Amino acid sequence: RRAEGGTPYRTVGQVRMAWGNAQEATSVLAAANYLWARNATVEEAGLQPLEALPESVLAALPPGLPPIGASPDAIVRWPDGSVEPFEAKNHAPFATCRAPQPCFEVRDPGPFDGVAVWHVPQLYLHMLCLGEACSSALFLSCSATKGANLFRLRRDTQLQGLVLKFVARFADRHGAGQPPPPPDHFWGCRE
């Protein structure tokens, strides 16, 4: 019931973050065993900076992008030369109690049945930073008591271009030295 250093967990969010950190290595190992059985090589990833890509790739990106990097949980290489970032999300089985006193209880709805929309930008950054040989990403949704689901998200270059255009515009208007964005920034924009 206490975080590292003896501080008590005060929110279910803190408990969930601690759960995800503690379970990540086991999830990566389980996925590595599954992927190795299918002739893939699974590697440690570390930081994948966008600036490490060939100049020809960088020149095709929108101008004004801030420094971008990605750190997938692993990199998967296939015999045909393709490469995929791998990302595991461990969904904590803890929720706030439905009782008068504050507490946590176990409530495990199971792994996701698809890639949640809030994970898509992270997966797209992973794919972008791995370069042109990467046309998809692997996403593992893990439950504490109900197993795991593995998904492949294919790269959509049109969507990626729109996201990068947004990032460049946001960095220009609200990056270093610029004022913060107002509430509901870009709400109602046609783009």
Backbone as a chain_set.jsonl record, in Angstrom:
{"seq": "RRAEGGTPYRTVGQVRMAWGNAQEATSVLAAANYLWARNATVEEAGLQPLEALPESVLAALPPGLPPIGASPDAIVRWPDGSVEPFEAKNHAPFATCRAPQPCFEVRDPGPFDGVAVWHVPQLYLHMLCLGEACSSALFLSCSATKGANLFRLRRDTQLQGLVLKFVARFADRHGAGQPPPPPDHFWGCRE", "coords": {"N": [[0.801, -1.199, 0.0], [2.145, 1.111, -0.076], [4.022, 3.5, -1.85], [7.215, 3.53, -3.57], [9.771, 4.391, -1.354], [8.145, 4.692, 0.791], [5.899, 6.354, 0.791], [2.402, 6.611, 0.979], [0.106, 5.279, -1.435], [-2.099, 7.466, -2.93], [-3.973, 7.81, -4.877], [-5.938, 5.98, -7.263], [-4.788, 6.087, -9.723], [-2.026, 6.305, -9.204], [-1.558, 3.768, -8.146], [-2.169, 2.189, -10.367], [-0.181, 3.006, -12.193], [2.127, 2.092, -10.877], [1.603, -0.641, -10.954], [1.666, -1.167, -13.754], [4.377, -0.564, -14.317], [5.653, -2.526, -12.772], [4.828, -4.898, -13.99], [5.628, -4.854, -16.642], [8.084, -6.041, -17.677], [7.578, -8.807, -17.513], [5.454, -9.055, -19.294], [6.665, -8.304, -21.711], [8.514, -10.387, -21.948], [6.762, -12.609, -22.206], [5.551, -11.956, -24.661], [7.833, -11.953, -26.28], [8.565, -14.685, -26.235], [6.339, -15.759, -27.59], [6.593, -14.463, -30.093], [9.177, -15.241, -30.924], [8.717, -17.911, -31.418], [7.533, -17.694, -33.83], [9.463, -17.085, -35.606], [10.518, -14.512, -35.317], [12.813, -11.922, -34.322], [13.417, -10.482, -31.252], [14.256, -7.457, -29.828], [15.918, -5.343, -27.409], [14.924, -1.943, -27.02], [15.374, 0.962, -26.336], [15.996, 4.512, -26.746], [14.712, 5.849, -29.731], [15.64, 8.127, -31.786], [14.175, 10.549, -33.94], [15.821, 12.086, -35.534], [17.856, 10.371, -36.258], [17.185, 9.09, -38.547], [17.549, 8.643, -42.148], [18.534, 11.484, -44.124], [16.948, 11.855, -46.407], [14.463, 10.876, -45.629], [13.833, 12.562, -43.485], [13.655, 15.009, -44.819], [11.229, 14.849, -46.092], [9.342, 15.279, -44.181], [7.005, 17.415, -42.372], [7.932, 20.877, -42.06], [9.35, 22.458, -39.121], [9.019, 20.709, -36.992], [9.325, 19.711, -33.573], [12.077, 18.375, -31.563], [11.882, 14.883, -31.767], [11.335, 11.679, -30.462], [11.137, 8.159, -29.797], [10.36, 5.458, -27.597], [9.918, 2.415, -27.716], [8.745, -0.628, -26.107], [10.059, -2.835, -27.052], [11.791, -3.989, -30.027], [10.774, -5.597, -32.915], [11.998, -7.8, -35.258], [11.538, -9.2, -38.426], [11.945, -12.146, -40.539], [11.677, -11.347, -43.245], [12.762, -8.84, -43.351], [11.241, -6.747, -42.447], [10.284, -4.506, -39.801], [9.007, -3.941, -36.543], [7.731, -1.841, -33.98], [7.206, -2.708, -30.562], [4.767, -2.546, -28.094], [3.694, -2.821, -24.797], [0.889, -2.788, -22.702], [-0.109, -2.898, -19.472], [-2.908, -3.496, -17.825], [-4.082, -2.42, -14.87], [-5.667, -4.208, -12.234], [-6.971, -2.75, -10.345], [-9.312, -0.656, -8.721], [-11.154, 2.187, -7.497], [-12.788, 1.727, -4.435], [-16.225, 0.915, -3.942], [-17.291, 1.948, -1.575], [-18.003, 3.533, 1.617], [-15.608, 4.393, 2.936], [-12.385, 5.467, 1.778], [-10.701, 3.317, -0.409], [-9.063, 0.633, -2.242], [-10.069, -1.769, -4.667], [-10.158, -5.034, -6.261], [-10.903, -5.179, -9.585], [-11.167, -6.51, -12.536], [-11.567, -6.042, -15.804], [-10.5, -7.355, -17.949], [-8.315, -7.857, -20.868], [-7.981, -5.311, -23.423], [-10.118, -5.227, -26.348], [-9.181, -4.293, -28.685], [-6.978, -1.811, -30.181], [-6.783, 0.901, -28.171], [-7.909, 4.222, -28.745], [-6.411, 6.249, -27.513], [-3.895, 5.205, -27.393], [-2.914, 5.213, -29.937], [-1.464, 7.578, -30.969], [1.065, 7.277, -29.656], [1.934, 4.802, -30.695], [2.138, 5.494, -33.39], [4.235, 7.36, -33.301], [6.282, 5.621, -32.552], [6.382, 3.985, -34.881], [7.064, 5.913, -36.833], [9.63, 6.748, -35.952], [11.102, 4.447, -36.337], [11.484, 4.284, -39.015], [11.308, 3.812, -42.664], [11.153, 1.06, -43.146], [9.335, 0.16, -41.414], [6.061, -0.617, -41.184], [4.004, -1.145, -39.532], [2.814, -1.624, -36.124], [3.153, -3.492, -33.081], [0.925, -4.229, -30.487], [0.343, -5.031, -27.188], [-2.16, -5.889, -25.052], [-2.617, -6.349, -21.722], [-4.056, -8.228, -19.099], [-4.525, -8.658, -15.59], [-5.729, -10.981, -14.616], [-7.037, -12.199, -16.705], [-5.702, -12.843, -19.061], [-4.146, -11.946, -22.25], [-4.17, -9.84, -25.168], [-2.952, -9.577, -28.439], [-2.242, -7.156, -30.868], [-1.983, -5.86, -34.217], [-1.203, -2.801, -35.53], [-1.608, -1.088, -38.419], [0.351, 1.205, -40.34], [-0.878, 4.317, -41.356], [-0.189, 6.443, -43.712], [-1.285, 8.873, -44.515], [-2.806, 9.712, -42.293], [-0.702, 9.847, -40.452], [0.786, 11.952, -41.57], [-1.009, 14.094, -41.179], [-1.107, 14.185, -38.38], [1.568, 14.854, -37.801], [1.693, 17.36, -39.015], [-0.042, 18.754, -37.357], [1.436, 18.592, -34.947], [3.721, 20.097, -35.639], [2.565, 22.619, -36.092], [1.476, 23.13, -33.567], [3.836, 23.177, -32.01], [5.053, 25.429, -33.117], [3.283, 27.484, -32.38], [3.006, 27.164, -29.601], [5.304, 26.181, -28.474], [8.651, 26.204, -27.105], [9.18, 29.193, -25.357], [6.822, 30.334, -26.195], [3.347, 31.328, -25.633], [1.187, 29.34, -23.475], [-1.306, 26.995, -24.697], [-4.797, 27.929, -25.116], [-7.74, 26.854, -23.211], [-9.489, 24.036, -24.624], [-8.117, 24.027, -27.03], [-7.754, 24.254, -30.53], [-10.327, 23.326, -30.863], [-13.084, 22.913, -32.883], [-11.694, 23.555, -35.171], [-11.215, 23.299, -38.683], [-9.352, 21.582, -39.684]], "CA": [[0.0, 0.0, 0.0], [3.006, 2.29, -0.072], [4.872, 3.687, -3.021], [8.639, 3.466, -3.293], [10.134, 5.43, -0.412], [7.256, 4.65, 1.933], [4.751, 7.243, 0.668], [1.211, 5.824, 0.631], [-0.6, 5.586, -2.678], [-3.267, 8.275, -2.598], [-4.967, 7.73, -5.947], [-5.919, 4.738, -8.019], [-3.845, 6.312, -10.824], [-0.688, 5.954, -8.723], [-1.516, 2.311, -8.03], [-2.144, 1.642, -11.731], [1.149, 3.245, -12.774], [3.054, 1.165, -10.234], [1.292, -1.973, -11.489], [2.198, -1.252, -15.114], [5.843, -0.624, -14.259], [6.081, -3.81, -12.197], [4.449, -6.026, -14.844], [6.077, -4.691, -18.03], [9.114, -7.009, -18.08], [6.942, -10.116, -17.694], [4.67, -8.993, -20.526], [7.602, -8.315, -22.838], [9.037, -11.755, -22.05], [5.7, -13.465, -22.755], [5.426, -11.638, -26.084], [9.058, -12.396, -26.95], [8.441, -16.129, -26.429], [5.334, -15.959, -28.637], [7.124, -13.983, -31.374], [10.313, -16.087, -31.296], [8.152, -19.144, -31.975], [7.085, -17.353, -35.18], [10.694, -16.722, -36.322], [10.888, -13.105, -35.161], [13.852, -11.567, -33.375], [12.94, -9.42, -30.376], [15.422, -6.735, -29.317], [15.698, -4.18, -26.552], [14.722, -0.794, -27.897], [16.01, 2.227, -26.001], [15.463, 5.685, -27.443], [14.817, 5.87, -31.188], [15.441, 9.531, -32.162], [13.783, 10.795, -35.325], [16.969, 12.665, -36.243], [18.767, 9.306, -36.692], [16.744, 8.569, -39.845], [18.257, 9.252, -43.284], [18.126, 12.849, -44.492], [15.874, 11.794, -47.398], [13.215, 10.679, -44.889], [13.586, 13.775, -42.711], [13.286, 16.092, -45.729], [9.833, 14.686, -46.501], [8.47, 15.576, -43.039], [6.63, 18.827, -42.288], [8.924, 21.724, -41.388], [8.986, 23.0, -37.819], [8.789, 19.701, -35.953], [10.256, 19.757, -32.446], [12.793, 17.096, -31.433], [10.956, 13.768, -31.549], [11.921, 10.366, -30.266], [10.207, 7.156, -29.285], [11.008, 4.41, -26.827], [9.036, 1.254, -27.584], [9.188, -1.627, -25.129], [10.969, -3.728, -27.77], [11.747, -3.912, -31.494], [10.59, -6.93, -33.487], [12.5, -7.911, -36.643], [11.013, -10.388, -39.098], [12.876, -12.68, -41.547], [11.562, -10.639, -44.53], [13.395, -7.532, -43.235], [10.37, -5.741, -41.84], [10.538, -4.215, -38.401], [7.834, -3.401, -35.858], [7.872, -1.547, -32.561], [6.312, -3.481, -29.697], [4.366, -1.803, -26.9], [2.818, -3.563, -23.895], [0.156, -2.026, -21.692], [-0.604, -3.77, -18.41], [-4.059, -2.832, -17.233], [-4.158, -2.785, -13.46], [-6.979, -4.692, -11.814], [-7.382, -1.998, -9.161], [-10.253, 0.443, -8.895], [-11.579, 2.78, -6.237], [-13.882, 0.972, -3.805], [-17.578, 1.466, -3.91], [-17.605, 1.901, -0.145], [-17.906, 4.867, 2.207], [-14.231, 4.767, 3.228], [-11.527, 5.337, 0.59], [-9.881, 2.114, -0.516], [-8.97, 0.078, -3.583], [-10.544, -3.145, -4.786], [-9.801, -5.685, -7.511], [-11.938, -5.22, -10.615], [-10.401, -6.744, -13.762], [-12.445, -6.274, -16.948], [-9.791, -8.131, -18.965], [-7.544, -7.071, -21.839], [-8.769, -4.589, -24.435], [-10.436, -6.022, -27.539], [-8.62, -3.554, -29.814], [-6.044, -0.764, -29.771], [-7.538, 2.073, -27.735], [-7.564, 5.409, -29.519], [-5.413, 7.048, -26.817], [-2.571, 4.605, -27.595], [-2.533, 5.346, -31.346], [-0.351, 8.518, -31.213], [2.334, 6.69, -29.212], [2.331, 3.777, -31.667], [2.549, 6.184, -34.614], [5.589, 7.885, -33.085], [7.181, 4.469, -32.621], [6.548, 3.6, -36.296], [7.782, 6.993, -37.505], [11.04, 6.771, -35.559], [11.798, 3.249, -36.827], [11.803, 4.493, -40.421], [10.475, 3.328, -43.768], [10.994, -0.4, -43.095], [8.296, -0.111, -40.42], [4.724, -0.28, -41.69], [3.004, -1.506, -38.533], [3.285, -1.742, -34.743], [2.501, -4.532, -32.285], [0.401, -3.71, -29.226], [-0.109, -6.105, -26.309], [-3.029, -5.46, -23.962], [-2.496, -7.404, -20.713], [-4.915, -8.215, -17.926], [-3.922, -9.364, -14.46], [-6.349, -12.278, -14.347], [-7.813, -12.701, -17.847], [-4.901, -13.056, -20.264], [-3.621, -10.842, -23.047], [-4.494, -9.798, -26.594], [-1.907, -8.948, -29.247], [-2.809, -6.521, -32.056], [-1.086, -5.191, -35.158], [-1.754, -1.548, -36.048], [-0.935, -0.727, -39.678], [0.619, 2.631, -40.511], [-1.66, 5.072, -42.337], [0.709, 7.58, -43.961], [-2.065, 10.106, -44.577], [-3.07, 10.089, -40.902], [0.574, 10.241, -39.858], [1.106, 13.289, -42.07], [-1.87, 15.07, -40.512], [-0.664, 14.287, -36.988], [2.826, 15.598, -37.775], [1.358, 18.748, -39.342], [-0.587, 19.298, -36.113], [2.537, 18.735, -33.988], [4.552, 21.223, -36.074], [1.802, 23.857, -35.856], [1.392, 23.318, -32.117], [5.171, 23.569, -31.551], [5.284, 26.799, -33.573], [2.436, 28.425, -31.632], [3.025, 26.993, -28.154], [6.546, 25.541, -28.044], [9.563, 26.972, -26.246], [9.09, 30.653, -25.416], [5.502, 30.773, -26.666], [2.332, 31.188, -24.577], [0.498, 28.042, -23.461], [-2.567, 27.017, -25.457], [-6.003, 28.168, -24.32], [-8.585, 25.653, -23.063], [-10.145, 23.556, -25.851], [-7.294, 24.456, -28.17], [-8.083, 23.658, -31.834], [-11.708, 22.862, -30.909], [-13.823, 23.546, -33.952], [-10.874, 23.775, -36.361], [-11.606, 22.456, -39.82], [-8.298, 20.579, -39.95]], "C": [[0.847, 1.268, 0.0], [3.862, 2.312, -1.333], [6.334, 3.565, -2.599], [9.014, 4.639, -2.393], [9.178, 5.533, 0.757], [6.057, 5.581, 1.859], [3.523, 6.43, 0.283], [0.646, 6.246, -0.725], [-1.874, 6.33, -2.31], [-4.352, 8.19, -3.668], [-4.853, 6.385, -6.643], [-4.971, 4.869, -9.217], [-2.422, 5.955, -10.431], [-0.524, 4.437, -8.627], [-1.407, 1.683, -9.415], [-0.787, 1.838, -12.389], [2.179, 2.285, -12.179], [2.845, -0.256, -10.755], [1.901, -2.138, -12.882], [3.704, -1.363, -15.142], [6.328, -1.981, -13.766], [5.842, -4.978, -13.148], [5.056, -5.984, -16.245], [7.081, -5.754, -18.482], [8.523, -8.388, -18.339], [6.139, -10.147, -18.992], [5.561, -9.025, -21.762], [8.171, -9.715, -23.027], [7.999, -12.704, -22.642], [5.538, -13.221, -24.251], [6.653, -12.115, -26.859], [9.0, -13.898, -27.21], [7.46, -16.454, -27.548], [5.907, -15.59, -30.009], [8.314, -14.81, -31.839], [9.809, -17.387, -31.926], [7.646, -18.939, -33.404], [8.228, -16.762, -35.999], [11.046, -15.242, -36.283], [12.06, -12.996, -34.192], [13.329, -10.393, -32.56], [14.143, -8.791, -29.699], [14.993, -5.68, -28.305], [15.664, -2.95, -27.445], [15.551, 0.429, -27.517], [15.37, 3.359, -26.789], [15.736, 5.593, -28.936], [14.585, 7.315, -31.643], [15.107, 9.666, -33.645], [14.975, 11.289, -36.142], [17.971, 11.617, -36.727], [18.365, 8.723, -38.048], [17.511, 9.263, -40.97], [17.685, 10.63, -43.644], [16.977, 12.843, -45.505], [14.511, 11.602, -46.728], [12.851, 11.955, -44.138], [13.119, 14.923, -43.601], [11.822, 16.025, -46.147], [8.845, 15.013, -45.378], [8.103, 17.053, -43.02], [7.71, 19.654, -41.603], [8.411, 22.161, -40.015], [8.71, 21.973, -36.743], [9.775, 19.894, -34.81], [11.082, 18.473, -32.425], [11.805, 15.99, -31.047], [11.762, 12.49, -31.385], [10.861, 9.432, -29.725], [11.0, 6.081, -28.562], [10.051, 3.232, -26.666], [9.597, 0.267, -26.565], [10.158, -2.625, -25.749], [10.86, -3.425, -29.265], [11.709, -5.342, -32.01], [11.075, -6.902, -34.929], [12.053, -9.252, -37.206], [11.988, -10.854, -40.172], [12.817, -11.952, -42.89], [12.176, -9.241, -44.497], [12.509, -6.459, -42.624], [10.653, -5.641, -40.346], [9.274, -3.605, -37.801], [8.203, -3.008, -34.431], [6.854, -2.378, -31.786], [6.031, -2.655, -28.454], [3.403, -2.653, -26.084], [2.16, -2.597, -22.928], [-0.471, -3.018, -20.724], [-1.7, -3.037, -17.658], [-4.246, -3.334, -15.806], [-5.572, -3.23, -13.095], [-7.548, -3.908, -10.637], [-8.301, -0.845, -9.534], [-10.575, 1.006, -7.519], [-12.787, 2.012, -5.72], [-15.209, 1.704, -3.927], [-18.083, 1.406, -2.471], [-17.47, 3.309, 0.433], [-16.47, 5.305, 2.486], [-13.376, 4.594, 1.972], [-10.679, 4.07, 0.655], [-9.817, 1.693, -1.968], [-9.513, -1.339, -3.549], [-10.109, -3.702, -6.128], [-11.046, -5.751, -8.405], [-11.218, -5.341, -11.952], [-11.341, -7.028, -14.931], [-11.791, -7.096, -18.065], [-9.03, -7.246, -19.926], [-8.492, -6.362, -22.815], [-9.041, -5.514, -25.611], [-10.004, -5.31, -28.82], [-7.625, -2.539, -29.277], [-6.873, 0.466, -29.415], [-7.015, 3.322, -28.443], [-6.476, 6.242, -28.835], [-4.013, 6.447, -26.919], [-2.052, 4.817, -29.017], [-1.412, 6.369, -31.551], [1.011, 7.964, -30.795], [2.825, 5.652, -30.216], [2.786, 4.404, -32.981], [3.933, 6.81, -34.467], [6.611, 6.764, -33.126], [7.451, 4.096, -34.083], [7.359, 4.642, -37.058], [9.277, 6.911, -37.222], [11.805, 5.514, -35.968], [12.032, 3.298, -38.337], [10.895, 3.783, -41.401], [10.27, 1.818, -43.775], [9.873, -0.81, -42.144], [6.939, 0.337, -40.96], [3.619, -0.661, -40.712], [3.662, -1.579, -37.157], [2.514, -2.86, -34.061], [2.142, -3.956, -30.918], [-0.152, -4.869, -28.419], [-0.904, -5.5, -25.164], [-3.104, -6.596, -22.956], [-3.407, -7.165, -19.524], [-4.241, -9.007, -16.819], [-4.461, -10.777, -14.303], [-7.032, -12.91, -15.551], [-7.026, -12.756, -19.149], [-4.48, -11.787, -20.971], [-4.109, -10.97, -24.484], [-3.399, -9.035, -27.312], [-2.534, -8.425, -30.532], [-1.697, -5.948, -32.924], [-1.823, -3.965, -35.694], [-0.949, -1.158, -37.275], [-0.763, 0.788, -39.764], [-0.268, 3.197, -41.619], [-0.87, 6.352, -42.584], [-0.047, 8.899, -44.05], [-2.37, 10.611, -43.16], [-1.786, 10.554, -40.23], [0.972, 11.639, -40.299], [0.277, 14.369, -41.4], [-1.453, 15.277, -39.053], [0.621, 15.108, -36.901], [2.615, 17.069, -38.113], [0.81, 19.449, -38.092], [0.531, 19.555, -35.107], [3.413, 19.932, -34.36], [3.847, 22.549, -35.8], [1.717, 24.16, -34.361], [2.737, 23.786, -31.562], [5.469, 25.017, -31.928], [4.527, 27.803, -32.708], [2.627, 28.347, -30.123], [4.264, 26.276, -27.636], [7.367, 26.468, -27.181], [9.406, 28.474, -26.468], [7.749, 31.19, -25.869], [4.479, 30.618, -25.536], [1.679, 29.805, -24.624], [-0.807, 28.12, -24.244], [-3.752, 27.328, -24.539], [-6.773, 26.862, -24.121], [-9.274, 25.318, -24.39], [-9.43, 24.034, -27.113], [-7.623, 23.62, -29.406], [-9.513, 23.117, -31.903], [-12.431, 23.632, -32.004], [-12.996, 23.867, -35.181], [-11.316, 22.83, -37.466], [-10.574, 21.383, -40.117], [-8.327, 19.47, -38.94]], "O": [[0.312, 2.375, 0.069], [4.349, 1.284, -1.804], [6.643, 3.504, -1.409], [8.605, 5.77, -2.655], [9.369, 6.375, 1.635], [5.255, 5.598, 2.792], [3.589, 5.632, -0.652], [0.704, 7.416, -1.103], [-2.643, 5.869, -1.467], [-5.519, 8.468, -3.393], [-3.806, 5.74, -6.615], [-4.414, 3.872, -9.674], [-1.686, 5.369, -11.226], [0.521, 3.893, -8.985], [-0.634, 0.746, -9.612], [-0.292, 0.94, -13.069], [3.006, 1.731, -12.903], [3.812, -0.987, -10.972], [2.573, -3.133, -13.156], [4.257, -2.16, -15.899], [7.303, -2.522, -14.287], [6.587, -5.957, -13.111], [5.003, -6.981, -16.965], [6.934, -6.311, -19.57], [8.926, -9.066, -19.284], [6.146, -11.15, -19.706], [5.245, -9.697, -22.744], [8.297, -10.18, -24.16], [8.333, -13.522, -23.499], [5.404, -14.169, -25.024], [6.525, -12.624, -27.972], [9.353, -14.342, -28.302], [7.726, -17.333, -28.367], [5.723, -16.328, -30.976], [8.451, -15.06, -33.036], [10.417, -17.899, -32.865], [7.363, -19.909, -34.107], [7.999, -16.031, -36.962], [11.798, -14.766, -37.133], [12.268, -13.868, -33.349], [12.847, -9.411, -33.126], [14.952, -9.48, -29.077], [13.864, -5.189, -28.334], [16.299, -2.919, -28.499], [16.363, 0.885, -28.322], [14.328, 3.18, -27.421], [16.855, 5.296, -29.356], [13.437, 7.699, -31.867], [15.685, 8.983, -34.491], [15.113, 10.942, -37.315], [18.851, 11.938, -37.526], [19.118, 7.946, -38.635], [18.06, 10.347, -40.772], [16.492, 10.884, -43.478], [16.121, 13.727, -45.469], [13.507, 12.12, -47.219], [11.696, 12.381, -44.153], [12.28, 15.724, -43.188], [11.238, 17.043, -46.518], [7.635, 15.022, -45.606], [8.823, 17.869, -43.598], [8.342, 19.178, -40.66], [7.204, 22.226, -39.778], [8.212, 22.328, -35.675], [10.941, 20.209, -35.048], [10.806, 17.562, -33.206], [11.004, 16.145, -30.126], [12.745, 12.261, -32.089], [9.812, 9.871, -29.251], [12.163, 5.829, -28.877], [9.443, 3.063, -25.61], [10.774, 0.324, -26.21], [10.991, -3.198, -25.046], [9.963, -2.707, -29.707], [12.504, -6.188, -31.599], [10.622, -6.083, -35.728], [12.171, -10.292, -36.558], [12.779, -10.054, -40.672], [13.813, -11.938, -43.614], [12.125, -8.524, -45.496], [12.987, -5.368, -42.316], [11.184, -6.562, -39.725], [8.562, -2.849, -38.462], [8.907, -3.75, -33.745], [5.782, -2.705, -32.295], [6.953, -2.126, -27.833], [2.409, -3.151, -26.613], [2.809, -1.693, -22.401], [-1.267, -3.87, -21.118], [-1.438, -2.071, -16.941], [-4.53, -4.508, -15.571], [-6.552, -2.681, -13.599], [-8.503, -4.352, -10.0], [-8.091, -0.156, -10.532], [-10.3, 0.374, -6.499], [-13.699, 1.687, -6.481], [-15.278, 2.931, -4.003], [-19.161, 0.88, -2.195], [-16.882, 4.183, -0.203], [-16.142, 6.476, 2.293], [-13.614, 3.678, 1.185], [-10.023, 3.798, 1.661], [-10.439, 2.314, -2.83], [-9.428, -2.025, -2.531], [-9.735, -2.951, -7.028], [-12.082, -6.299, -8.03], [-10.701, -4.342, -12.452], [-11.863, -8.137, -15.043], [-12.462, -7.487, -19.02], [-9.085, -6.021, -19.821], [-9.641, -6.765, -23.0], [-8.298, -6.466, -25.85], [-10.419, -5.69, -29.915], [-7.446, -2.416, -28.065], [-7.583, 1.008, -30.262], [-5.818, 3.447, -28.702], [-5.686, 6.884, -29.526], [-3.036, 7.109, -26.567], [-0.864, 4.619, -29.271], [-0.46, 6.054, -32.266], [2.001, 8.158, -31.5], [4.01, 5.628, -30.55], [3.715, 3.906, -33.617], [4.722, 6.791, -35.412], [7.698, 6.939, -33.678], [8.602, 3.914, -34.48], [8.241, 4.293, -37.842], [10.094, 6.994, -38.139], [13.036, 5.515, -35.949], [12.717, 2.43, -38.879], [9.859, 3.23, -41.033], [9.297, 1.34, -44.359], [9.506, -1.983, -42.075], [6.704, 1.528, -41.165], [2.435, -0.519, -41.021], [4.887, -1.593, -37.034], [1.369, -3.143, -34.413], [2.951, -3.285, -30.278], [-1.013, -5.608, -28.895], [-0.381, -4.693, -24.395], [-3.591, -7.681, -23.275], [-3.514, -6.05, -19.013], [-3.469, -9.927, -17.09], [-3.726, -11.678, -13.899], [-7.552, -14.022, -15.456], [-7.616, -12.721, -20.229], [-4.457, -10.703, -20.388], [-4.421, -12.064, -24.955], [-2.965, -7.976, -26.857], [-3.266, -9.145, -31.211], [-0.622, -5.598, -32.438], [-2.921, -4.074, -36.239], [0.256, -0.924, -37.184], [-1.62, 1.551, -39.317], [-0.383, 2.607, -42.693], [-0.882, 7.254, -41.746], [0.5, 9.943, -43.694], [-2.21, 11.797, -42.87], [-1.79, 11.555, -39.513], [1.448, 12.431, -39.486], [0.791, 15.441, -41.083], [-1.447, 16.403, -38.554], [0.75, 15.964, -36.026], [3.29, 17.933, -37.555], [1.16, 20.595, -37.809], [0.572, 20.615, -34.482], [3.806, 20.702, -33.483], [4.472, 23.498, -35.326], [1.869, 25.307, -33.943], [2.778, 24.695, -30.733], [6.071, 25.75, -31.144], [5.067, 28.848, -32.346], [2.436, 29.344, -29.427], [4.284, 25.812, -26.496], [6.839, 27.41, -26.592], [9.484, 28.966, -27.594], [7.564, 32.406, -25.918], [4.711, 29.867, -24.589], [1.623, 29.174, -25.68], [-1.351, 29.209, -24.429], [-3.719, 27.033, -23.345], [-6.487, 25.87, -24.791], [-9.598, 26.209, -25.174], [-10.053, 24.391, -28.113], [-7.752, 22.399, -29.313], [-9.881, 22.504, -32.905], [-12.39, 24.862, -32.039], [-13.532, 24.401, -36.152], [-11.738, 21.703, -37.207], [-10.898, 20.373, -40.741], [-7.516, 18.547, -39.013]]}, "num_chains": 1, "name": "protein.A"}
